[in-house]
Amino acid sequence: MASRQAKPCLLLQLIFLLLVSASALSRNRIESLNKIKELNRRGPYIGLITVFSTEEDAFFATGAFKPDPKNPFIDLSGRRFRIGKVQGRKVIYVRCGIGMINAAAATQQMIDLFDMKGIIHFGIAGNINNSMSIGDVTIPKQVAHTGIWEWVNTDGTLDSADVAQLDIGSYNVPKGNRTNLLGHIGYSKEQFYSESGYPNIAESLLWAKISPKWLQLASSLKGLKLEQCVNSSLCLPQKPKLVVGLSASTANVFVDNAAYRDFLFQKFEVSSADMESAAVAMTSLSNGCPVIVIRGLSDLAGKQQGENAVKKFGSLAALNTAKAVLGFIDSLPGHSY
């Protein structure tokens, strides 16, 4: 009898706890929205979006970010949006997390909730171009999503609209040694929706073009002094350089394969590969928001002998990226900000 009476009591306690929890979440959300309203009255802001802790640590180590004394951050959907100033410009910074879904979600949330004038996306990337080196910084003119695949059997037919084809069998060693059952991969274009287009009608898009005015401003950064050494005993053989106007690729793939690296360069003529830039760029452009991408090259994407160099030089690439970000923010005139 006591056991039967206890069950309804436990159920009522559980319902009560759920209601209290839901009420607390609702109050937290209301508090956050009220803070956002207050912040937006002091806007607009430049958005700073990076990916993971190595990049974040390098950026904050510069000491350039000055947190807002009243509202230094707002936590939303598990991410911490930090409010402050860099070089006297009002900014909102967030670390989005690895991959295209994280990047797009954080970018859209930032644009939806805050009064934004533009997005600066930065981080490290793999080097795809033999004329570039580890430690260099690239500010591309365009970014492609190279992860929309059509994967067919060996006797399958690829879509004629595909922008590139990867025949896996051609990479057999020795070449032509029997049939490779992985078949062929066709690279499709992205479906791009934007405020400037027609509602619910997508444009086929390969290259997300970086905002021209911002790209022109970035050209003034050529010659920026970048760091050559991780420490006194670990240095690059040459001084890193900053290059503006190349092309970049993005996919949910960490490229550490020499053959695939060469394929990306030959077919798409890209100089860097990462896992977020196209998502940030396309989301920004979809909303009519200016955007620029700044990436430091941390490794050779598989061309190296032995272990990937990202563990050795990732922090250096992140530091050089942070220096380029600060240089770009400093170059923003009042009307562009």
mmCIF file of C-alpha atoms in Angstrom:
data_model
loop_
_atom_site.group_PDB
_atom_site.id
_atom_site.type_symbol
_atom_site.label_atom_id
_atom_site.label_comp_id
_atom_site.label_asym_id
_atom_site.label_seq_id
_atom_site.Cartn_x
_atom_site.Cartn_y
_atom_site.Cartn_z
ATOM 1 C CA MET A 1 0.000 0.000 0.000
ATOM 2 C CA ALA A 2 2.807 2.415 0.951
ATOM 3 C CA SER A 3 4.545 1.592 -2.313
ATOM 4 C CA ARG A 4 1.414 2.512 -4.316
ATOM 5 C CA GLN A 5 1.092 5.828 -2.471
ATOM 6 C CA ALA A 6 4.777 6.636 -3.045
ATOM 7 C CA LYS A 7 4.550 6.406 -6.860
ATOM 8 C CA PRO A 8 2.121 9.355 -7.288
ATOM 9 C CA CYS A 9 4.257 11.393 -4.870
ATOM 10 C CA LEU A 10 7.399 10.717 -6.872
ATOM 11 C CA LEU A 11 5.591 11.627 -10.087
ATOM 12 C CA LEU A 12 4.392 14.918 -8.614
ATOM 13 C CA GLN A 13 7.918 15.709 -7.412
ATOM 14 C CA LEU A 14 9.302 15.007 -10.890
ATOM 15 C CA ILE A 15 6.689 17.229 -12.536
ATOM 16 C CA PHE A 16 7.455 20.000 -10.038
ATOM 17 C CA LEU A 17 11.191 19.782 -10.716
ATOM 18 C CA LEU A 18 10.609 19.898 -14.480
ATOM 19 C CA LEU A 19 8.399 22.981 -14.120
ATOM 20 C CA VAL A 20 10.977 24.717 -11.933
ATOM 21 C CA SER A 21 13.734 23.861 -14.429
ATOM 22 C CA ALA A 22 11.669 25.106 -17.379
ATOM 23 C CA SER A 23 10.857 28.297 -15.494
ATOM 24 C CA ALA A 24 14.555 28.906 -14.757
ATOM 25 C CA LEU A 25 15.461 28.382 -18.411
ATOM 26 C CA SER A 26 12.721 30.786 -19.446
ATOM 27 C CA ARG A 27 13.953 33.430 -16.985
ATOM 28 C CA ASN A 28 17.539 33.033 -18.230
ATOM 29 C CA ARG A 29 16.409 33.461 -21.823
ATOM 30 C CA ILE A 30 14.396 36.574 -20.966
ATOM 31 C CA GLU A 31 17.398 38.036 -19.128
ATOM 32 C CA SER A 32 19.624 37.321 -22.133
ATOM 33 C CA LEU A 33 17.164 38.929 -24.566
ATOM 34 C CA ASN A 34 16.929 42.032 -22.373
ATOM 35 C CA LYS A 35 20.733 42.277 -22.333
ATOM 36 C CA ILE A 36 20.808 41.915 -26.122
ATOM 37 C CA LYS A 37 18.280 44.743 -26.520
ATOM 38 C CA GLU A 38 20.445 46.965 -24.347
ATOM 39 C CA LEU A 39 23.601 46.034 -26.261
ATOM 40 C CA ASN A 40 21.989 46.647 -29.636
ATOM 41 C CA ARG A 41 21.109 50.186 -28.595
ATOM 42 C CA ARG A 42 24.879 50.702 -28.373
ATOM 43 C CA GLY A 43 25.652 48.958 -31.664
ATOM 44 C CA PRO A 44 26.435 48.203 -34.393
ATOM 45 C CA TYR A 45 29.185 45.624 -33.882
ATOM 46 C CA ILE A 46 31.771 43.753 -35.887
ATOM 47 C CA GLY A 47 31.420 39.979 -35.463
ATOM 48 C CA LEU A 48 34.531 37.893 -34.771
ATOM 49 C CA ILE A 49 34.104 34.160 -35.296
ATOM 50 C CA THR A 50 36.834 31.615 -34.708
ATOM 51 C CA VAL A 51 36.679 27.845 -34.290
ATOM 52 C CA PHE A 52 38.585 26.182 -31.462
ATOM 53 C CA SER A 53 40.756 26.840 -28.419
ATOM 54 C CA THR A 54 44.165 27.194 -30.146
ATOM 55 C CA GLU A 55 42.846 30.066 -32.258
ATOM 56 C CA GLU A 56 40.968 31.594 -29.351
ATOM 57 C CA ASP A 57 44.011 31.476 -27.073
ATOM 58 C CA ALA A 58 46.192 33.194 -29.685
ATOM 59 C CA PHE A 59 43.620 35.941 -30.210
ATOM 60 C CA PHE A 60 43.131 36.730 -26.526
ATOM 61 C CA ALA A 61 46.880 36.497 -25.850
ATOM 62 C CA THR A 62 47.346 39.646 -27.954
ATOM 63 C CA GLY A 63 45.551 41.593 -25.231
ATOM 64 C CA ALA A 64 43.686 43.593 -27.890
ATOM 65 C CA PHE A 65 40.212 42.479 -26.801
ATOM 66 C CA LYS A 66 38.817 44.682 -24.042
ATOM 67 C CA PRO A 67 35.660 43.192 -22.487
ATOM 68 C CA ASP A 68 32.603 45.349 -21.901
ATOM 69 C CA PRO A 69 32.653 46.331 -18.196
ATOM 70 C CA LYS A 70 28.886 45.945 -17.740
ATOM 71 C CA ASN A 71 28.022 43.011 -20.002
ATOM 72 C CA PRO A 72 31.260 41.144 -20.827
ATOM 73 C CA PHE A 73 29.443 38.112 -22.267
ATOM 74 C CA ILE A 74 26.096 36.464 -22.981
ATOM 75 C CA ASP A 75 25.687 32.675 -23.023
ATOM 76 C CA LEU A 76 23.361 31.450 -25.769
ATOM 77 C CA SER A 77 22.709 27.881 -26.921
ATOM 78 C CA GLY A 78 25.835 26.657 -25.164
ATOM 79 C CA ARG A 79 28.118 29.277 -26.727
ATOM 80 C CA ARG A 80 29.631 32.308 -25.026
ATOM 81 C CA PHE A 81 29.275 35.520 -27.022
ATOM 82 C CA ARG A 82 31.846 37.985 -25.676
ATOM 83 C CA ILE A 83 31.164 41.706 -25.954
ATOM 84 C CA GLY A 84 33.943 44.263 -26.005
ATOM 85 C CA LYS A 85 36.202 46.449 -28.094
ATOM 86 C CA VAL A 86 39.236 45.837 -30.305
ATOM 87 C CA GLN A 87 41.280 48.798 -31.531
ATOM 88 C CA GLY A 88 38.435 51.022 -30.314
ATOM 89 C CA ARG A 89 35.849 49.196 -32.462
ATOM 90 C CA LYS A 90 32.852 47.541 -30.835
ATOM 91 C CA VAL A 91 32.967 43.775 -31.410
ATOM 92 C CA ILE A 92 31.156 40.580 -30.484
ATOM 93 C CA TYR A 93 33.338 37.472 -30.412
ATOM 94 C CA VAL A 94 32.293 33.808 -30.417
ATOM 95 C CA ARG A 95 34.073 30.473 -30.749
ATOM 96 C CA CYS A 96 31.724 28.486 -32.996
ATOM 97 C CA GLY A 97 33.181 24.971 -32.750
ATOM 98 C CA ILE A 98 34.559 22.641 -35.425
ATOM 99 C CA GLY A 99 32.626 21.908 -38.617
ATOM 100 C CA MET A 100 30.202 23.570 -40.993
ATOM 101 C CA ILE A 101 27.033 23.051 -38.940
ATOM 102 C CA ASN A 102 28.575 24.728 -35.898
ATOM 103 C CA ALA A 103 29.923 27.554 -38.038
ATOM 104 C CA ALA A 104 26.623 28.250 -39.807
ATOM 105 C CA ALA A 105 24.592 28.020 -36.587
ATOM 106 C CA ALA A 106 26.814 30.454 -34.676
ATOM 107 C CA THR A 107 26.938 32.889 -37.599
ATOM 108 C CA GLN A 108 23.179 32.916 -38.108
ATOM 109 C CA GLN A 109 22.545 33.328 -34.384
ATOM 110 C CA MET A 110 24.959 36.263 -34.226
ATOM 111 C CA ILE A 111 23.333 37.989 -37.199
ATOM 112 C CA ASP A 112 19.782 37.316 -35.976
ATOM 113 C CA LEU A 113 20.264 38.562 -32.424
ATOM 114 C CA PHE A 114 22.833 41.336 -32.594
ATOM 115 C CA ASP A 115 23.170 44.548 -34.595
ATOM 116 C CA MET A 116 26.002 43.459 -36.884
ATOM 117 C CA LYS A 117 27.849 45.455 -39.548
ATOM 118 C CA GLY A 118 30.013 42.601 -40.760
ATOM 119 C CA ILE A 119 31.684 39.293 -39.897
ATOM 120 C CA ILE A 120 35.409 38.558 -39.649
ATOM 121 C CA HIS A 121 35.988 34.808 -39.658
ATOM 122 C CA PHE A 122 39.464 33.608 -38.752
ATOM 123 C CA GLY A 123 41.437 30.511 -37.833
ATOM 124 C CA ILE A 124 44.025 28.066 -39.142
ATOM 125 C CA ALA A 125 43.920 25.942 -42.295
ATOM 126 C CA GLY A 126 45.788 23.333 -44.291
ATOM 127 C CA ASN A 127 48.099 24.516 -47.075
ATOM 128 C CA ILE A 128 47.059 23.212 -50.520
ATOM 129 C CA ASN A 129 49.287 25.441 -52.672
ATOM 130 C CA ASN A 130 52.992 24.607 -53.145
ATOM 131 C CA SER A 131 53.806 28.315 -53.539
ATOM 132 C CA MET A 132 52.577 28.921 -49.988
ATOM 133 C CA SER A 133 54.253 27.843 -46.745
ATOM 134 C CA ILE A 134 53.378 27.004 -43.163
ATOM 135 C CA GLY A 135 52.980 30.229 -41.191
ATOM 136 C CA ASP A 136 51.651 32.214 -44.161
ATOM 137 C CA VAL A 137 48.287 33.946 -43.860
ATOM 138 C CA THR A 138 45.741 33.834 -46.676
ATOM 139 C CA ILE A 139 42.778 36.176 -47.123
ATOM 140 C CA PRO A 140 40.888 34.518 -49.981
ATOM 141 C CA LYS A 141 38.700 36.293 -52.505
ATOM 142 C CA GLN A 142 36.314 33.330 -52.623
ATOM 143 C CA VAL A 143 35.508 30.121 -50.783
ATOM 144 C CA ALA A 144 33.941 26.932 -52.134
ATOM 145 C CA HIS A 145 32.072 24.198 -50.295
ATOM 146 C CA THR A 146 33.826 21.132 -51.711
ATOM 147 C CA GLY A 147 31.915 18.625 -49.606
ATOM 148 C CA ILE A 148 28.665 18.230 -51.564
ATOM 149 C CA TRP A 149 29.253 14.876 -53.185
ATOM 150 C CA GLU A 150 27.390 12.601 -55.535
ATOM 151 C CA TRP A 151 28.995 9.186 -54.925
ATOM 152 C CA VAL A 152 28.196 6.567 -57.577
ATOM 153 C CA ASN A 153 29.225 3.008 -58.411
ATOM 154 C CA THR A 154 32.009 2.230 -60.870
ATOM 155 C CA ASP A 155 29.451 1.905 -63.689
ATOM 156 C CA GLY A 156 27.373 4.869 -62.484
ATOM 157 C CA THR A 157 26.851 8.123 -64.356
ATOM 158 C CA LEU A 158 27.660 11.433 -62.713
ATOM 159 C CA ASP A 159 25.510 14.521 -63.131
ATOM 160 C CA SER A 160 26.660 16.665 -66.049
ATOM 161 C CA ALA A 161 26.271 19.726 -63.817
ATOM 162 C CA ASP A 162 28.980 18.513 -61.424
ATOM 163 C CA VAL A 163 31.878 20.945 -61.246
ATOM 164 C CA ALA A 164 34.533 18.261 -60.716
ATOM 165 C CA GLN A 165 34.957 14.484 -60.677
ATOM 166 C CA LEU A 166 37.151 12.296 -58.511
ATOM 167 C CA ASP A 167 37.787 8.868 -60.051
ATOM 168 C CA ILE A 168 38.946 6.836 -57.067
ATOM 169 C CA GLY A 169 40.159 3.964 -59.243
ATOM 170 C CA SER A 170 42.751 6.196 -60.880
ATOM 171 C CA TYR A 171 44.567 6.298 -57.540
ATOM 172 C CA ASN A 172 45.138 2.533 -57.409
ATOM 173 C CA VAL A 173 48.770 1.495 -56.975
ATOM 174 C CA PRO A 174 49.862 0.217 -59.401
ATOM 175 C CA LYS A 175 47.493 2.199 -61.624
ATOM 176 C CA GLY A 176 44.827 0.180 -63.374
ATOM 177 C CA ASN A 177 45.248 -2.724 -60.961
ATOM 178 C CA ARG A 178 41.746 -4.254 -61.044
ATOM 179 C CA THR A 179 38.534 -2.363 -60.236
ATOM 180 C CA ASN A 180 38.115 -0.056 -57.280
ATOM 181 C CA LEU A 181 34.603 -0.593 -55.897
ATOM 182 C CA LEU A 182 34.486 2.878 -54.354
ATOM 183 C CA GLY A 183 33.657 4.192 -57.828
ATOM 184 C CA HIS A 184 33.417 7.919 -58.569
ATOM 185 C CA ILE A 185 32.599 11.118 -56.718
ATOM 186 C CA GLY A 186 30.982 14.119 -58.377
ATOM 187 C CA TYR A 187 31.220 17.544 -56.763
ATOM 188 C CA SER A 188 27.956 19.484 -56.810
ATOM 189 C CA LYS A 189 27.266 23.171 -56.331
ATOM 190 C CA GLU A 190 25.698 24.615 -53.202
ATOM 191 C CA GLN A 191 22.075 25.806 -53.028
ATOM 192 C CA PHE A 192 22.319 29.445 -52.015
ATOM 193 C CA TYR A 193 19.367 31.378 -50.596
ATOM 194 C CA SER A 194 19.730 35.105 -50.033
ATOM 195 C CA GLU A 195 17.836 38.273 -49.172
ATOM 196 C CA SER A 196 18.687 39.661 -52.588
ATOM 197 C CA GLY A 197 17.147 36.675 -54.383
ATOM 198 C CA TYR A 198 13.585 35.437 -54.771
ATOM 199 C CA PRO A 199 11.959 33.808 -51.700
ATOM 200 C CA ASN A 200 12.272 30.030 -51.584
ATOM 201 C CA ILE A 201 14.270 29.919 -54.826
ATOM 202 C CA ALA A 202 17.897 28.853 -54.511
ATOM 203 C CA GLU A 203 20.795 29.878 -56.716
ATOM 204 C CA SER A 204 23.368 27.265 -57.727
ATOM 205 C CA LEU A 205 26.635 28.498 -56.295
ATOM 206 C CA LEU A 206 30.178 27.155 -56.206
ATOM 207 C CA TRP A 207 32.134 30.191 -54.994
ATOM 208 C CA ALA A 208 31.049 32.377 -52.092
ATOM 209 C CA LYS A 209 32.628 35.720 -52.943
ATOM 210 C CA ILE A 210 34.214 37.715 -50.138
ATOM 211 C CA SER A 211 32.807 41.251 -49.802
ATOM 212 C CA PRO A 212 34.771 43.365 -52.357
ATOM 213 C CA LYS A 213 35.184 46.495 -50.200
ATOM 214 C CA TRP A 214 36.576 44.472 -47.312
ATOM 215 C CA LEU A 215 38.859 42.505 -49.618
ATOM 216 C CA GLN A 216 40.200 45.788 -50.985
ATOM 217 C CA LEU A 217 40.860 47.012 -47.439
ATOM 218 C CA ALA A 218 42.695 43.762 -46.690
ATOM 219 C CA SER A 219 45.101 44.397 -49.564
ATOM 220 C CA SER A 220 46.689 47.103 -47.400
ATOM 221 C CA LEU A 221 47.892 44.361 -45.026
ATOM 222 C CA LYS A 222 50.421 42.978 -47.506
ATOM 223 C CA GLY A 223 53.825 43.297 -45.923
ATOM 224 C CA LEU A 224 52.444 42.834 -42.395
ATOM 225 C CA LYS A 225 55.221 41.470 -40.180
ATOM 226 C CA LEU A 226 54.372 37.919 -39.107
ATOM 227 C CA GLU A 227 56.032 35.651 -36.571
ATOM 228 C CA GLN A 228 58.562 33.058 -37.743
ATOM 229 C CA CYS A 229 59.255 31.150 -34.510
ATOM 230 C CA VAL A 230 57.146 29.174 -32.067
ATOM 231 C CA ASN A 231 59.970 29.543 -29.533
ATOM 232 C CA SER A 232 63.746 29.985 -29.493
ATOM 233 C CA SER A 233 64.344 26.402 -30.647
ATOM 234 C CA LEU A 234 61.514 25.965 -33.183
ATOM 235 C CA CYS A 235 61.414 28.289 -36.175
ATOM 236 C CA LEU A 236 60.235 28.174 -39.779
ATOM 237 C CA PRO A 237 62.947 28.195 -42.483
ATOM 238 C CA GLN A 238 61.525 31.347 -44.111
ATOM 239 C CA LYS A 239 59.633 34.466 -43.065
ATOM 240 C CA PRO A 240 55.856 34.015 -43.383
ATOM 241 C CA LYS A 241 53.906 36.244 -45.758
ATOM 242 C CA LEU A 242 50.329 37.469 -46.076
ATOM 243 C CA VAL A 243 48.583 36.889 -49.407
ATOM 244 C CA VAL A 244 45.254 38.391 -50.490
ATOM 245 C CA GLY A 245 43.005 37.186 -53.317
ATOM 246 C CA LEU A 246 43.502 33.411 -53.582
ATOM 247 C CA SER A 247 40.767 30.752 -53.316
ATOM 248 C CA ALA A 248 39.847 28.455 -50.429
ATOM 249 C CA SER A 249 37.882 25.251 -49.924
ATOM 250 C CA THR A 250 35.730 24.055 -47.048
ATOM 251 C CA ALA A 251 34.310 20.630 -46.184
ATOM 252 C CA ASN A 252 33.690 18.582 -43.066
ATOM 253 C CA VAL A 253 36.995 16.842 -43.720
ATOM 254 C CA PHE A 254 40.422 17.402 -42.168
ATOM 255 C CA VAL A 255 42.665 17.025 -45.225
ATOM 256 C CA ASP A 256 45.842 15.083 -44.415
ATOM 257 C CA ASN A 257 46.326 13.198 -47.682
ATOM 258 C CA ALA A 258 48.798 14.206 -50.384
ATOM 259 C CA ALA A 259 46.814 12.771 -53.304
ATOM 260 C CA TYR A 260 43.581 14.487 -52.264
ATOM 261 C CA ARG A 261 45.506 17.704 -51.594
ATOM 262 C CA ASP A 262 46.795 17.658 -55.185
ATOM 263 C CA PHE A 263 43.296 16.890 -56.478
ATOM 264 C CA LEU A 264 41.832 19.943 -54.720
ATOM 265 C CA PHE A 265 44.551 22.181 -56.125
ATOM 266 C CA GLN A 266 44.308 20.814 -59.677
ATOM 267 C CA LYS A 267 40.504 20.801 -59.898
ATOM 268 C CA PHE A 268 39.557 23.849 -57.857
ATOM 269 C CA GLU A 269 42.818 25.852 -57.778
ATOM 270 C CA VAL A 270 42.435 26.457 -54.042
ATOM 271 C CA SER A 271 45.295 27.379 -51.741
ATOM 272 C CA SER A 272 43.838 26.367 -48.375
ATOM 273 C CA ALA A 273 41.426 23.844 -46.900
ATOM 274 C CA ASP A 274 39.408 24.190 -43.701
ATOM 275 C CA MET A 275 36.126 23.044 -42.166
ATOM 276 C CA GLU A 276 34.173 26.265 -41.544
ATOM 277 C CA SER A 277 34.932 29.221 -43.842
ATOM 278 C CA ALA A 278 32.393 28.536 -46.588
ATOM 279 C CA ALA A 279 29.652 28.078 -43.986
ATOM 280 C CA VAL A 280 30.408 31.423 -42.325
ATOM 281 C CA ALA A 281 30.783 33.192 -45.670
ATOM 282 C CA MET A 282 27.602 31.798 -47.222
ATOM 283 C CA THR A 283 25.528 32.417 -44.097
ATOM 284 C CA SER A 284 26.762 36.011 -43.903
ATOM 285 C CA LEU A 285 26.184 36.684 -47.592
ATOM 286 C CA SER A 286 22.760 35.057 -47.431
ATOM 287 C CA ASN A 287 21.800 37.704 -44.874
ATOM 288 C CA GLY A 288 23.385 40.543 -46.831
ATOM 289 C CA CYS A 289 26.135 40.919 -44.216
ATOM 290 C CA PRO A 290 29.727 41.808 -45.276
ATOM 291 C CA VAL A 291 32.248 39.059 -44.539
ATOM 292 C CA ILE A 292 35.940 38.344 -44.788
ATOM 293 C CA VAL A 293 37.952 35.170 -44.112
ATOM 294 C CA ILE A 294 41.460 35.206 -42.627
ATOM 295 C CA ARG A 295 43.291 31.879 -42.277
ATOM 296 C CA GLY A 296 46.826 31.039 -41.158
ATOM 297 C CA LEU A 297 48.428 27.964 -42.733
ATOM 298 C CA SER A 298 49.332 25.444 -40.038
ATOM 299 C CA ASP A 299 50.290 22.331 -42.021
ATOM 300 C CA LEU A 300 50.828 20.841 -45.484
ATOM 301 C CA ALA A 301 47.542 18.883 -45.623
ATOM 302 C CA GLY A 302 49.293 15.544 -46.143
ATOM 303 C CA LYS A 303 52.258 16.495 -48.302
ATOM 304 C CA GLN A 304 54.633 16.284 -45.338
ATOM 305 C CA GLN A 305 56.840 13.361 -44.439
ATOM 306 C CA GLY A 306 55.680 11.831 -41.169
ATOM 307 C CA GLU A 307 53.322 13.462 -38.688
ATOM 308 C CA ASN A 308 51.115 16.416 -39.604
ATOM 309 C CA ALA A 309 52.763 19.709 -38.617
ATOM 310 C CA VAL A 310 49.619 21.214 -37.070
ATOM 311 C CA LYS A 311 50.731 20.100 -33.600
ATOM 312 C CA LYS A 312 54.052 21.937 -34.020
ATOM 313 C CA PHE A 313 52.978 25.044 -35.865
ATOM 314 C CA GLY A 314 49.245 25.378 -35.184
ATOM 315 C CA SER A 315 49.826 27.921 -32.429
ATOM 316 C CA LEU A 316 52.166 29.976 -34.643
ATOM 317 C CA ALA A 317 49.658 29.971 -37.506
ATOM 318 C CA ALA A 318 46.938 31.047 -35.060
ATOM 319 C CA LEU A 319 49.106 33.904 -33.759
ATOM 320 C CA ASN A 320 49.843 35.168 -37.271
ATOM 321 C CA THR A 321 46.127 34.967 -38.053
ATOM 322 C CA ALA A 322 45.331 37.022 -34.950
ATOM 323 C CA LYS A 323 47.873 39.664 -36.016
ATOM 324 C CA ALA A 324 46.201 39.878 -39.437
ATOM 325 C CA VAL A 325 42.763 40.185 -37.818
ATOM 326 C CA LEU A 326 43.951 43.077 -35.657
ATOM 327 C CA GLY A 327 45.539 44.726 -38.686
ATOM 328 C CA PHE A 328 42.301 44.425 -40.639
ATOM 329 C CA ILE A 329 40.161 45.819 -37.810
ATOM 330 C CA ASP A 330 42.565 48.737 -37.504
ATOM 331 C CA SER A 331 42.194 49.433 -41.246
ATOM 332 C CA LEU A 332 38.398 49.706 -41.080
ATOM 333 C CA PRO A 333 37.333 53.325 -41.651
ATOM 334 C CA GLY A 334 34.341 54.720 -39.793
ATOM 335 C CA HIS A 335 31.878 54.275 -42.658
ATOM 336 C CA SER A 336 32.869 50.636 -43.214
ATOM 337 C CA TYR A 337 32.576 49.923 -39.506
#
